[in-house]
Amino acid sequence: MSERSHNTWRQQVRLLPAHIILLLGGLTMVFPFVWQVMMSLSTNPEIQSVPPQFLPATPQWNNYVDVFARMPFLSQFWTSLLITVIRTGAQLLLCSMAGYAFARMQFRGRNVLFGLLLAILMIPSQAFLITQYQIVKGMGLLETPWGIVLPGLFSAFGTFLMRQAFMSLPKELEEAARLDGCNPWQVFWKVMLPLTKPSLFAVAITTVLWSWNDLLWPLIVTTRETNMPLSVGIATFAGQHQADWNLMMAASVMAMAPIFALFFAMQRKVIEGLATSGLKG
C-alpha cells in the first residue's frame, strides 16, 4: 500500500465515527414517523400487543378508508387549508410591511415600539386566550374559520425576521429608486421586497407549520366536528374512539403528508432565509 493510499485510508477511518453519528441521528428522527405509518397499517391488537409488534402481519389499507367514514376528514382538511392560506398570506403582507417600517423608516418612538413588539415573544400565548375569546365571541365569529384565523393574522416573530432581512440590504438601493421617481410604496413593493425572498419563504413555511398544527386556540372556538380543523378533529377523534389507534394514526399520516411534501420541497429556501435574516442586529 502506497503512502498516499495509507493516508487516505486513515482519513476515512477518522471520519467514520462522524458518519455513524449522523446515521444514528437520521434514524432517530425518521423512526417515529416510520412507526406511525406501520401502526396506521396495523390492527388494534397488533398495536397494543406486548412485546410491541413493529410490522403488521397483513397491511390494513382499509384503515385509511375507514377514517372518512368515522370523521368528516375532507371538511376538516379544507378548513385547515383555508386557515393556513389566509394566515400565511396575511403574515407575509403585514409582517413585511411592519419589518420594512422598523428597518428603514425614521419615526419617533420606533425603537420603543419595536421593543414592545419583541416583548410579545416573551409572553406565553396562553395569557391572551381569554381576551381573544371575548373579542371573537363579541364579533360573532365562534364556530367559523375567521374566528380561528383572526389572532394569527400578524406575528411578532415574522416582523422581527423581515426587519433583519431589510436591514441587511444596502441603502443605495433605496436612494437609486427615489432618484428614478419611485414613491415610498414603490420602493418597498418593487425594489426592496423582491430582494427578501429567502426571508419571505422562511416566514411562509414557519407560518404554515404553526397554523396547520395549531391545536389549543381552534379547540376553544370550535365545538362542531364539521367546523374543526384537522388538528382538533384528530384530537377529538382520539377522545371519542380511544381504542381505534390505527384509525387515528391513519388520519395523522394523511394530515402530515402535505406538510411533509411542502417542507421538503422548500427546506433549502427556508434554511437560506433563516441564515440570512439574522446576520445583523
PDB file of C-alpha atoms in Angstrom:
ATOM      1  CA  MET A   1       0.000   0.000   0.000  1.00  0.00           C
ATOM      2  CA  SER A   2       1.429   3.387  -1.003  1.00  0.00           C
ATOM      3  CA  GLU A   3       1.847   6.205   1.497  1.00  0.00           C
ATOM      4  CA  ARG A   4      -0.850   8.265  -0.233  1.00  0.00           C
ATOM      5  CA  SER A   5      -3.348   5.403  -0.089  1.00  0.00           C
ATOM      6  CA  HIS A   6      -2.469   4.811   3.541  1.00  0.00           C
ATOM      7  CA  ASN A   7      -3.140   8.470   4.430  1.00  0.00           C
ATOM      8  CA  THR A   8      -6.467   8.402   2.566  1.00  0.00           C
ATOM      9  CA  TRP A   9      -7.491   5.255   4.452  1.00  0.00           C
ATOM     10  CA  ARG A  10      -6.579   6.878   7.792  1.00  0.00           C
ATOM     11  CA  GLN A  11      -8.665   9.952   6.946  1.00  0.00           C
ATOM     12  CA  GLN A  12     -11.665   7.764   6.116  1.00  0.00           C
ATOM     13  CA  VAL A  13     -11.291   5.901   9.400  1.00  0.00           C
ATOM     14  CA  ARG A  14     -11.247   9.187  11.304  1.00  0.00           C
ATOM     15  CA  LEU A  15     -14.444  10.322   9.588  1.00  0.00           C
ATOM     16  CA  LEU A  16     -16.216   7.014  10.300  1.00  0.00           C
ATOM     17  CA  PRO A  17     -17.481   7.946  13.824  1.00  0.00           C
ATOM     18  CA  ALA A  18     -18.964  11.187  12.458  1.00  0.00           C
ATOM     19  CA  HIS A  19     -20.761   9.254   9.718  1.00  0.00           C
ATOM     20  CA  ILE A  20     -22.087   6.798  12.287  1.00  0.00           C
ATOM     21  CA  ILE A  21     -23.358   9.646  14.467  1.00  0.00           C
ATOM     22  CA  LEU A  22     -25.107  11.270  11.516  1.00  0.00           C
ATOM     23  CA  LEU A  23     -26.649   7.938  10.526  1.00  0.00           C
ATOM     24  CA  LEU A  24     -27.917   7.295  14.048  1.00  0.00           C
ATOM     25  CA  GLY A  25     -29.283  10.829  14.253  1.00  0.00           C
ATOM     26  CA  GLY A  26     -31.148  10.392  10.962  1.00  0.00           C
ATOM     27  CA  LEU A  27     -32.596   7.061  12.071  1.00  0.00           C
ATOM     28  CA  THR A  28     -33.711   8.601  15.354  1.00  0.00           C
ATOM     29  CA  MET A  29     -35.610  11.316  13.503  1.00  0.00           C
ATOM     30  CA  VAL A  30     -37.169   9.007  10.911  1.00  0.00           C
ATOM     31  CA  PHE A  31     -38.080   6.079  13.185  1.00  0.00           C
ATOM     32  CA  PRO A  32     -41.138   7.683  14.906  1.00  0.00           C
ATOM     33  CA  PHE A  33     -42.680   8.558  11.538  1.00  0.00           C
ATOM     34  CA  VAL A  34     -41.999   5.070  10.136  1.00  0.00           C
ATOM     35  CA  TRP A  35     -43.551   3.504  13.230  1.00  0.00           C
ATOM     36  CA  GLN A  36     -46.589   5.756  12.857  1.00  0.00           C
ATOM     37  CA  VAL A  37     -47.042   4.546   9.269  1.00  0.00           C
ATOM     38  CA  MET A  38     -46.707   0.930  10.418  1.00  0.00           C
ATOM     39  CA  MET A  39     -49.324   1.463  13.132  1.00  0.00           C
ATOM     40  CA  SER A  40     -51.683   3.015  10.578  1.00  0.00           C
ATOM     41  CA  LEU A  41     -51.482  -0.284   8.667  1.00  0.00           C
ATOM     42  CA  SER A  42     -51.949  -2.489  11.743  1.00  0.00           C
ATOM     43  CA  THR A  43     -54.896  -3.707  13.768  1.00  0.00           C
ATOM     44  CA  ASN A  44     -55.547  -2.553  17.314  1.00  0.00           C
ATOM     45  CA  PRO A  45     -54.472  -5.898  18.866  1.00  0.00           C
ATOM     46  CA  GLU A  46     -51.172  -5.647  16.982  1.00  0.00           C
ATOM     47  CA  ILE A  47     -50.613  -2.077  18.204  1.00  0.00           C
ATOM     48  CA  GLN A  48     -51.404  -2.977  21.823  1.00  0.00           C
ATOM     49  CA  SER A  49     -49.517  -6.266  21.830  1.00  0.00           C
ATOM     50  CA  VAL A  50     -46.761  -6.921  24.391  1.00  0.00           C
ATOM     51  CA  PRO A  51     -43.975  -7.035  23.343  1.00  0.00           C
ATOM     52  CA  PRO A  52     -44.677  -4.439  20.617  1.00  0.00           C
ATOM     53  CA  GLN A  53     -45.153  -5.738  17.089  1.00  0.00           C
ATOM     54  CA  PHE A  54     -43.454  -3.385  14.645  1.00  0.00           C
ATOM     55  CA  LEU A  55     -44.520  -4.922  11.323  1.00  0.00           C
ATOM     56  CA  PRO A  56     -48.198  -5.796  10.746  1.00  0.00           C
ATOM     57  CA  ALA A  57     -48.940  -9.355   9.728  1.00  0.00           C
ATOM     58  CA  THR A  58     -51.230  -8.094   6.952  1.00  0.00           C
ATOM     59  CA  PRO A  59     -51.256  -4.406   5.980  1.00  0.00           C
ATOM     60  CA  GLN A  60     -54.690  -2.951   6.742  1.00  0.00           C
ATOM     61  CA  TRP A  61     -55.101  -0.441   3.889  1.00  0.00           C
ATOM     62  CA  ASN A  62     -58.785  -0.185   4.709  1.00  0.00           C
ATOM     63  CA  ASN A  63     -57.842   1.868   7.798  1.00  0.00           C
ATOM     64  CA  TYR A  64     -57.389   4.879   5.545  1.00  0.00           C
ATOM     65  CA  VAL A  65     -60.833   4.333   4.017  1.00  0.00           C
ATOM     66  CA  ASP A  66     -62.459   3.913   7.431  1.00  0.00           C
ATOM     67  CA  VAL A  67     -61.157   7.337   8.510  1.00  0.00           C
ATOM     68  CA  PHE A  68     -63.509   9.041   6.042  1.00  0.00           C
ATOM     69  CA  ALA A  69     -66.442   7.057   7.435  1.00  0.00           C
ATOM     70  CA  ARG A  70     -65.684   7.821  11.087  1.00  0.00           C
ATOM     71  CA  MET A  71     -64.854  11.554  10.866  1.00  0.00           C
ATOM     72  CA  PRO A  72     -65.510  14.471   8.441  1.00  0.00           C
ATOM     73  CA  PHE A  73     -61.910  14.359   7.230  1.00  0.00           C
ATOM     74  CA  LEU A  74     -62.425  16.275   3.979  1.00  0.00           C
ATOM     75  CA  SER A  75     -64.305  19.194   5.547  1.00  0.00           C
ATOM     76  CA  GLN A  76     -61.710  19.446   8.306  1.00  0.00           C
ATOM     77  CA  PHE A  77     -58.922  19.283   5.719  1.00  0.00           C
ATOM     78  CA  TRP A  78     -60.403  22.183   3.735  1.00  0.00           C
ATOM     79  CA  THR A  79     -60.866  24.173   6.955  1.00  0.00           C
ATOM     80  CA  SER A  80     -57.206  23.654   7.822  1.00  0.00           C
ATOM     81  CA  LEU A  81     -56.179  24.589   4.291  1.00  0.00           C
ATOM     82  CA  LEU A  82     -58.291  27.767   4.310  1.00  0.00           C
ATOM     83  CA  ILE A  83     -56.956  28.847   7.698  1.00  0.00           C
ATOM     84  CA  THR A  84     -53.361  28.184   6.674  1.00  0.00           C
ATOM     85  CA  VAL A  85     -53.630  30.052   3.368  1.00  0.00           C
ATOM     86  CA  ILE A  86     -55.275  33.134   4.939  1.00  0.00           C
ATOM     87  CA  ARG A  87     -52.823  33.286   7.838  1.00  0.00           C
ATOM     88  CA  THR A  88     -49.795  32.820   5.602  1.00  0.00           C
ATOM     89  CA  GLY A  89     -50.893  35.461   3.105  1.00  0.00           C
ATOM     90  CA  ALA A  90     -51.756  37.958   5.840  1.00  0.00           C
ATOM     91  CA  GLN A  91     -48.490  37.449   7.688  1.00  0.00           C
ATOM     92  CA  LEU A  92     -46.399  37.776   4.530  1.00  0.00           C
ATOM     93  CA  LEU A  93     -48.037  41.121   3.767  1.00  0.00           C
ATOM     94  CA  LEU A  94     -48.335  42.607   7.265  1.00  0.00           C
ATOM     95  CA  CYS A  95     -45.020  41.342   8.634  1.00  0.00           C
ATOM     96  CA  SER A  96     -43.086  42.507   5.585  1.00  0.00           C
ATOM     97  CA  MET A  97     -44.661  45.974   5.792  1.00  0.00           C
ATOM     98  CA  ALA A  98     -44.027  46.252   9.522  1.00  0.00           C
ATOM     99  CA  GLY A  99     -40.491  44.900   9.148  1.00  0.00           C
ATOM    100  CA  TYR A 100     -39.734  47.436   6.425  1.00  0.00           C
ATOM    101  CA  ALA A 101     -41.099  50.292   8.553  1.00  0.00           C
ATOM    102  CA  PHE A 102     -38.985  49.317  11.564  1.00  0.00           C
ATOM    103  CA  ALA A 103     -35.867  48.788   9.453  1.00  0.00           C
ATOM    104  CA  ARG A 104     -35.991  51.720   7.009  1.00  0.00           C
ATOM    105  CA  MET A 105     -38.389  54.413   8.143  1.00  0.00           C
ATOM    106  CA  GLN A 106     -37.433  57.026  10.709  1.00  0.00           C
ATOM    107  CA  PHE A 107     -40.216  57.986  13.114  1.00  0.00           C
ATOM    108  CA  ARG A 108     -40.480  58.940  16.762  1.00  0.00           C
ATOM    109  CA  GLY A 109     -40.621  56.013  19.174  1.00  0.00           C
ATOM    110  CA  ARG A 110     -39.517  53.454  16.619  1.00  0.00           C
ATOM    111  CA  ASN A 111     -37.142  51.598  18.936  1.00  0.00           C
ATOM    112  CA  VAL A 112     -39.632  51.685  21.809  1.00  0.00           C
ATOM    113  CA  LEU A 113     -42.388  50.226  19.639  1.00  0.00           C
ATOM    114  CA  PHE A 114     -40.058  47.546  18.335  1.00  0.00           C
ATOM    115  CA  GLY A 115     -39.049  46.659  21.889  1.00  0.00           C
ATOM    116  CA  LEU A 116     -42.710  46.322  22.866  1.00  0.00           C
ATOM    117  CA  LEU A 117     -43.242  44.124  19.823  1.00  0.00           C
ATOM    118  CA  LEU A 118     -40.390  41.835  20.846  1.00  0.00           C
ATOM    119  CA  ALA A 119     -41.829  41.684  24.364  1.00  0.00           C
ATOM    120  CA  ILE A 120     -44.791  39.786  22.890  1.00  0.00           C
ATOM    121  CA  LEU A 121     -42.420  36.895  22.164  1.00  0.00           C
ATOM    122  CA  MET A 122     -41.631  36.642  25.882  1.00  0.00           C
ATOM    123  CA  ILE A 123     -45.283  36.297  26.936  1.00  0.00           C
ATOM    124  CA  PRO A 124     -46.892  32.829  26.672  1.00  0.00           C
ATOM    125  CA  SER A 125     -49.657  32.770  24.091  1.00  0.00           C
ATOM    126  CA  GLN A 126     -51.974  31.179  26.672  1.00  0.00           C
ATOM    127  CA  ALA A 127     -52.047  34.522  28.508  1.00  0.00           C
ATOM    128  CA  PHE A 128     -54.067  36.053  25.651  1.00  0.00           C
ATOM    129  CA  LEU A 129     -56.662  33.272  25.317  1.00  0.00           C
ATOM    130  CA  ILE A 130     -59.417  34.776  27.491  1.00  0.00           C
ATOM    131  CA  THR A 131     -59.169  38.219  25.907  1.00  0.00           C
ATOM    132  CA  GLN A 132     -59.019  36.786  22.394  1.00  0.00           C
ATOM    133  CA  TYR A 133     -62.031  34.576  23.100  1.00  0.00           C
ATOM    134  CA  GLN A 134     -64.074  37.535  24.367  1.00  0.00           C
ATOM    135  CA  ILE A 135     -63.204  39.580  21.270  1.00  0.00           C
ATOM    136  CA  VAL A 136     -64.032  36.755  18.858  1.00  0.00           C
ATOM    137  CA  LYS A 137     -67.263  35.974  20.707  1.00  0.00           C
ATOM    138  CA  GLY A 138     -68.274  39.639  20.669  1.00  0.00           C
ATOM    139  CA  MET A 139     -67.747  39.715  16.908  1.00  0.00           C
ATOM    140  CA  GLY A 140     -69.914  36.619  16.472  1.00  0.00           C
ATOM    141  CA  LEU A 141     -67.094  34.597  14.887  1.00  0.00           C
ATOM    142  CA  LEU A 142     -67.266  31.452  17.015  1.00  0.00           C
ATOM    143  CA  GLU A 143     -67.577  28.223  15.001  1.00  0.00           C
ATOM    144  CA  THR A 144     -66.189  29.971  11.902  1.00  0.00           C
ATOM    145  CA  PRO A 145     -62.789  29.829  10.146  1.00  0.00           C
ATOM    146  CA  TRP A 146     -62.468  33.598  10.618  1.00  0.00           C
ATOM    147  CA  GLY A 147     -62.618  33.164  14.377  1.00  0.00           C
ATOM    148  CA  ILE A 148     -59.696  30.749  14.175  1.00  0.00           C
ATOM    149  CA  VAL A 149     -57.718  32.916  11.757  1.00  0.00           C
ATOM    150  CA  LEU A 150     -58.114  36.311  13.431  1.00  0.00           C
ATOM    151  CA  PRO A 151     -55.465  36.076  16.214  1.00  0.00           C
ATOM    152  CA  GLY A 152     -52.872  34.710  13.776  1.00  0.00           C
ATOM    153  CA  LEU A 153     -53.000  37.363  11.064  1.00  0.00           C
ATOM    154  CA  PHE A 154     -49.903  39.070  12.468  1.00  0.00           C
ATOM    155  CA  SER A 155     -46.719  37.701  14.010  1.00  0.00           C
ATOM    156  CA  ALA A 156     -44.052  39.402  16.116  1.00  0.00           C
ATOM    157  CA  PHE A 157     -41.529  36.753  15.053  1.00  0.00           C
ATOM    158  CA  GLY A 158     -42.298  37.290  11.375  1.00  0.00           C
ATOM    159  CA  THR A 159     -41.890  41.054  11.807  1.00  0.00           C
ATOM    160  CA  PHE A 160     -38.524  40.569  13.509  1.00  0.00           C
ATOM    161  CA  LEU A 161     -37.375  38.224  10.740  1.00  0.00           C
ATOM    162  CA  MET A 162     -38.368  40.642   7.982  1.00  0.00           C
ATOM    163  CA  ARG A 163     -36.802  43.606   9.799  1.00  0.00           C
ATOM    164  CA  GLN A 164     -33.490  41.765   9.903  1.00  0.00           C
ATOM    165  CA  ALA A 165     -33.788  40.990   6.205  1.00  0.00           C
ATOM    166  CA  PHE A 166     -34.452  44.609   5.234  1.00  0.00           C
ATOM    167  CA  MET A 167     -31.629  45.866   7.443  1.00  0.00           C
ATOM    168  CA  SER A 168     -29.164  43.668   5.572  1.00  0.00           C
ATOM    169  CA  LEU A 169     -29.905  45.413   2.248  1.00  0.00           C
ATOM    170  CA  PRO A 170     -27.766  48.395   1.190  1.00  0.00           C
ATOM    171  CA  LYS A 171     -29.293  51.863   1.475  1.00  0.00           C
ATOM    172  CA  GLU A 172     -28.054  52.744  -2.013  1.00  0.00           C
ATOM    173  CA  LEU A 173     -30.905  50.692  -3.490  1.00  0.00           C
ATOM    174  CA  GLU A 174     -33.496  52.956  -1.912  1.00  0.00           C
ATOM    175  CA  GLU A 175     -31.639  56.083  -2.899  1.00  0.00           C
ATOM    176  CA  ALA A 176     -31.378  54.935  -6.516  1.00  0.00           C
ATOM    177  CA  ALA A 177     -35.097  54.085  -6.595  1.00  0.00           C
ATOM    178  CA  ARG A 178     -36.050  57.518  -5.235  1.00  0.00           C
ATOM    179  CA  LEU A 179     -33.842  59.209  -7.816  1.00  0.00           C
ATOM    180  CA  ASP A 180     -35.736  57.284 -10.501  1.00  0.00           C
ATOM    181  CA  GLY A 181     -39.000  58.767  -9.216  1.00  0.00           C
ATOM    182  CA  CYS A 182     -40.361  55.922  -7.068  1.00  0.00           C
ATOM    183  CA  ASN A 183     -42.648  56.814  -4.179  1.00  0.00           C
ATOM    184  CA  PRO A 184     -42.234  55.065  -0.786  1.00  0.00           C
ATOM    185  CA  TRP A 185     -44.710  52.294  -1.668  1.00  0.00           C
ATOM    186  CA  GLN A 186     -42.974  51.567  -4.989  1.00  0.00           C
ATOM    187  CA  VAL A 187     -39.588  51.481  -3.263  1.00  0.00           C
ATOM    188  CA  PHE A 188     -40.936  48.880  -0.839  1.00  0.00           C
ATOM    189  CA  TRP A 189     -43.022  46.798  -3.248  1.00  0.00           C
ATOM    190  CA  LYS A 190     -40.936  46.831  -6.425  1.00  0.00           C
ATOM    191  CA  VAL A 191     -37.369  47.226  -5.175  1.00  0.00           C
ATOM    192  CA  MET A 192     -36.861  46.058  -1.591  1.00  0.00           C
ATOM    193  CA  LEU A 193     -39.436  43.310  -1.118  1.00  0.00           C
ATOM    194  CA  PRO A 194     -38.295  41.122  -4.076  1.00  0.00           C
ATOM    195  CA  LEU A 195     -34.780  41.081  -2.598  1.00  0.00           C
ATOM    196  CA  THR A 196     -36.017  39.444   0.613  1.00  0.00           C
ATOM    197  CA  LYS A 197     -37.475  36.314  -0.994  1.00  0.00           C
ATOM    198  CA  PRO A 198     -35.464  33.901   1.208  1.00  0.00           C
ATOM    199  CA  SER A 199     -36.858  35.535   4.338  1.00  0.00           C
ATOM    200  CA  LEU A 200     -40.364  35.527   2.868  1.00  0.00           C
ATOM    201  CA  PHE A 201     -40.023  31.780   2.283  1.00  0.00           C
ATOM    202  CA  ALA A 202     -38.884  31.341   5.879  1.00  0.00           C
ATOM    203  CA  VAL A 203     -41.872  33.300   7.222  1.00  0.00           C
ATOM    204  CA  ALA A 204     -44.222  31.383   4.926  1.00  0.00           C
ATOM    205  CA  ILE A 205     -43.084  27.897   5.893  1.00  0.00           C
ATOM    206  CA  THR A 206     -42.941  28.647   9.625  1.00  0.00           C
ATOM    207  CA  THR A 207     -46.441  30.137   9.454  1.00  0.00           C
ATOM    208  CA  VAL A 208     -47.734  27.130   7.520  1.00  0.00           C
ATOM    209  CA  LEU A 209     -46.281  24.681  10.043  1.00  0.00           C
ATOM    210  CA  TRP A 210     -47.594  26.647  13.006  1.00  0.00           C
ATOM    211  CA  SER A 211     -51.054  27.185  11.531  1.00  0.00           C
ATOM    212  CA  TRP A 212     -51.502  23.594  10.343  1.00  0.00           C
ATOM    213  CA  ASN A 213     -50.543  22.178  13.757  1.00  0.00           C
ATOM    214  CA  ASP A 214     -52.324  24.789  15.898  1.00  0.00           C
ATOM    215  CA  LEU A 215     -54.487  22.977  18.434  1.00  0.00           C
ATOM    216  CA  LEU A 216     -55.313  24.995  21.554  1.00  0.00           C
ATOM    217  CA  TRP A 217     -56.993  28.055  20.020  1.00  0.00           C
ATOM    218  CA  PRO A 218     -59.118  26.156  17.435  1.00  0.00           C
ATOM    219  CA  LEU A 219     -60.124  23.752  20.205  1.00  0.00           C
ATOM    220  CA  ILE A 220     -61.524  26.692  22.198  1.00  0.00           C
ATOM    221  CA  VAL A 221     -63.503  28.425  19.433  1.00  0.00           C
ATOM    222  CA  THR A 222     -64.926  25.334  17.665  1.00  0.00           C
ATOM    223  CA  THR A 223     -67.111  22.575  19.083  1.00  0.00           C
ATOM    224  CA  ARG A 224     -68.733  21.090  15.967  1.00  0.00           C
ATOM    225  CA  GLU A 225     -66.799  18.460  14.053  1.00  0.00           C
ATOM    226  CA  THR A 226     -67.580  19.994  10.678  1.00  0.00           C
ATOM    227  CA  ASN A 227     -66.108  23.355  11.761  1.00  0.00           C
ATOM    228  CA  MET A 228     -62.895  21.973  13.243  1.00  0.00           C
ATOM    229  CA  PRO A 229     -59.503  21.936  11.536  1.00  0.00           C
ATOM    230  CA  LEU A 230     -57.663  18.637  11.237  1.00  0.00           C
ATOM    231  CA  SER A 231     -55.515  19.163  14.331  1.00  0.00           C
ATOM    232  CA  VAL A 232     -58.602  19.456  16.546  1.00  0.00           C
ATOM    233  CA  GLY A 233     -60.531  16.811  14.616  1.00  0.00           C
ATOM    234  CA  ILE A 234     -57.841  14.175  15.146  1.00  0.00           C
ATOM    235  CA  ALA A 235     -57.503  15.053  18.838  1.00  0.00           C
ATOM    236  CA  THR A 236     -61.274  14.830  19.287  1.00  0.00           C
ATOM    237  CA  PHE A 237     -61.364  11.626  17.269  1.00  0.00           C
ATOM    238  CA  ALA A 238     -58.849  10.073  19.633  1.00  0.00           C
ATOM    239  CA  GLY A 239     -61.002  11.073  22.580  1.00  0.00           C
ATOM    240  CA  GLN A 240     -64.213   9.706  21.099  1.00  0.00           C
ATOM    241  CA  HIS A 241     -62.754   6.396  19.909  1.00  0.00           C
ATOM    242  CA  GLN A 242     -59.971   5.615  22.360  1.00  0.00           C
ATOM    243  CA  ALA A 243     -59.444   2.075  21.104  1.00  0.00           C
ATOM    244  CA  ASP A 244     -59.123   2.987  17.415  1.00  0.00           C
ATOM    245  CA  TRP A 245     -55.438   3.892  17.470  1.00  0.00           C
ATOM    246  CA  ASN A 246     -54.956   2.519  13.986  1.00  0.00           C
ATOM    247  CA  LEU A 247     -57.535   4.919  12.540  1.00  0.00           C
ATOM    248  CA  MET A 248     -56.059   7.826  14.473  1.00  0.00           C
ATOM    249  CA  MET A 249     -52.612   7.012  13.078  1.00  0.00           C
ATOM    250  CA  ALA A 250     -54.017   6.741   9.555  1.00  0.00           C
ATOM    251  CA  ALA A 251     -55.686  10.149   9.879  1.00  0.00           C
ATOM    252  CA  SER A 252     -52.450  11.631  11.263  1.00  0.00           C
ATOM    253  CA  VAL A 253     -50.409  10.266   8.352  1.00  0.00           C
ATOM    254  CA  MET A 254     -52.813  11.780   5.816  1.00  0.00           C
ATOM    255  CA  ALA A 255     -52.792  15.105   7.678  1.00  0.00           C
ATOM    256  CA  MET A 256     -48.985  15.187   7.797  1.00  0.00           C
ATOM    257  CA  ALA A 257     -48.404  14.234   4.155  1.00  0.00           C
ATOM    258  CA  PRO A 258     -48.994  17.666   2.528  1.00  0.00           C
ATOM    259  CA  ILE A 259     -46.861  19.456   5.138  1.00  0.00           C
ATOM    260  CA  PHE A 260     -44.028  16.981   4.721  1.00  0.00           C
ATOM    261  CA  ALA A 261     -44.126  17.457   0.964  1.00  0.00           C
ATOM    262  CA  LEU A 262     -44.154  21.250   1.293  1.00  0.00           C
ATOM    263  CA  PHE A 263     -41.321  21.327   3.815  1.00  0.00           C
ATOM    264  CA  PHE A 264     -39.017  19.031   1.840  1.00  0.00           C
ATOM    265  CA  ALA A 265     -39.720  20.989  -1.333  1.00  0.00           C
ATOM    266  CA  MET A 266     -38.833  24.318   0.326  1.00  0.00           C
ATOM    267  CA  GLN A 267     -36.313  23.310   3.005  1.00  0.00           C
ATOM    268  CA  ARG A 268     -33.341  24.791   1.149  1.00  0.00           C
ATOM    269  CA  LYS A 269     -35.081  28.157   0.809  1.00  0.00           C
ATOM    270  CA  VAL A 270     -36.174  28.064   4.449  1.00  0.00           C
ATOM    271  CA  ILE A 271     -32.646  27.390   5.708  1.00  0.00           C
ATOM    272  CA  GLU A 272     -31.305  30.128   3.445  1.00  0.00           C
ATOM    273  CA  GLY A 273     -33.880  32.592   4.733  1.00  0.00           C
ATOM    274  CA  LEU A 274     -33.247  31.799   8.406  1.00  0.00           C
ATOM    275  CA  ALA A 275     -29.477  32.012   7.851  1.00  0.00           C
ATOM    276  CA  THR A 276     -29.516  35.350   6.047  1.00  0.00           C
ATOM    277  CA  SER A 277     -32.134  37.058   8.240  1.00  0.00           C
ATOM    278  CA  GLY A 278     -30.217  37.058  11.497  1.00  0.00           C
ATOM    279  CA  LEU A 279     -26.868  38.382  10.402  1.00  0.00           C
ATOM    280  CA  LYS A 280     -27.332  41.969  11.582  1.00  0.00           C
ATOM    281  CA  GLY A 281     -28.997  43.305  14.699  1.00  0.00           C
TER     282      GLY A 281
END
